[in-house]
């Protein structure tokens, strides 16, 4: 069966070439007589896979040497708890910018950990349709932001200056979609299932200075330093996901690196935004124009009764995953790195045809 255009918010589309390599190597990994998912994480073969992925990641993302790269599990939701447990200091406070559901979940976990949370900005007043201005305070242990908001379709187009502190960033939905300026970053984390691999692997990039904040009372597996000291292998890591991540990194590097990926993503998104803007009385874009995401395009219909017909027609045109999140409604096109320009153009053409046929 031909592959469809998959606009799912995650797990999401992967490059065809990566899937083909996985298919070809799955039964017998490079003459080993074993699948990559069968072999020991402490064996020589997987050790090479692991080290290659680390080197590729550091090179592709231009990660400075002051950072460690940790391979973890549990997604961003686990990091919401681990960050305040490990990075917040007694008597201090941490800043959080509230740009939607995932930011709110991060704030909730910080409060459960007993952290004093400073409100560093919020877009809740307009149903998270924009990126708010920062409200900083002195002495913050870190400033947490969600760089891209999958549900609402907003994005920090540039990483903000956190002042006296450093950024802690949930990059899960725009990870490796553009060059990263590490100047103001203390820690960045991301689940890979949107832009960089299959679900199950969480990457954490952390400044080594933060290990000094950890408490000996924190359980061993909840400390970042545990993963750093043991090459992310204190316990069995998600070996298949690390292997697949390495393949995606090779694909990104061969496709112009993050500079090339960002240009490609901008062109893709513009096709869909142009279709929305061409019919402003028909399609109601959720995000304000200066906050629009290049990863998740969200819109509603002026006539909500048309949603079911639109989705039905999309399936007929071999497009799936377009139904919006229940908190926003409408439609959402997730156009992560591996989504082709052809897919975005096909969606934009359908949107124009649909609007014209119903007007």
Short mmCIF file of C-alpha atoms in Angstrom, two decimals, residues 97 131-132 134 136 143 145 147 156-163 166-167 169 184-185:
data_model
loop_
_atom_site.label_atom_id
_atom_site.label_comp_id
_atom_site.label_asym_id
_atom_site.label_seq_id
_atom_site.Cartn_x
_atom_site.Cartn_y
_atom_site.Cartn_z
CA UNK A 97 6.47 30.53 31.19
CA UNK A 131 4.07 33.83 22.96
CA UNK A 132 4.04 36.14 26.00
CA UNK A 134 8.92 37.51 29.85
CA UNK A 136 11.78 37.90 35.07
CA UNK A 143 13.71 29.71 33.53
CA UNK A 145 9.98 27.36 28.58
CA UNK A 147 9.87 26.06 22.83
CA UNK A 156 9.32 30.77 20.33
CA UNK A 157 10.78 31.78 16.99
CA UNK A 158 13.92 32.82 18.84
CA UNK A 159 15.01 31.58 22.25
CA UNK A 160 14.60 34.35 24.84
CA UNK A 161 17.32 35.91 26.97
CA UNK A 162 16.70 34.70 30.55
CA UNK A 163 18.77 37.41 32.17
CA UNK A 166 19.76 29.91 32.27
CA UNK A 167 16.99 28.38 30.18
CA UNK A 169 13.74 24.02 27.64
CA UNK A 184 21.52 30.96 27.29
CA UNK A 185 20.70 27.27 27.76
#
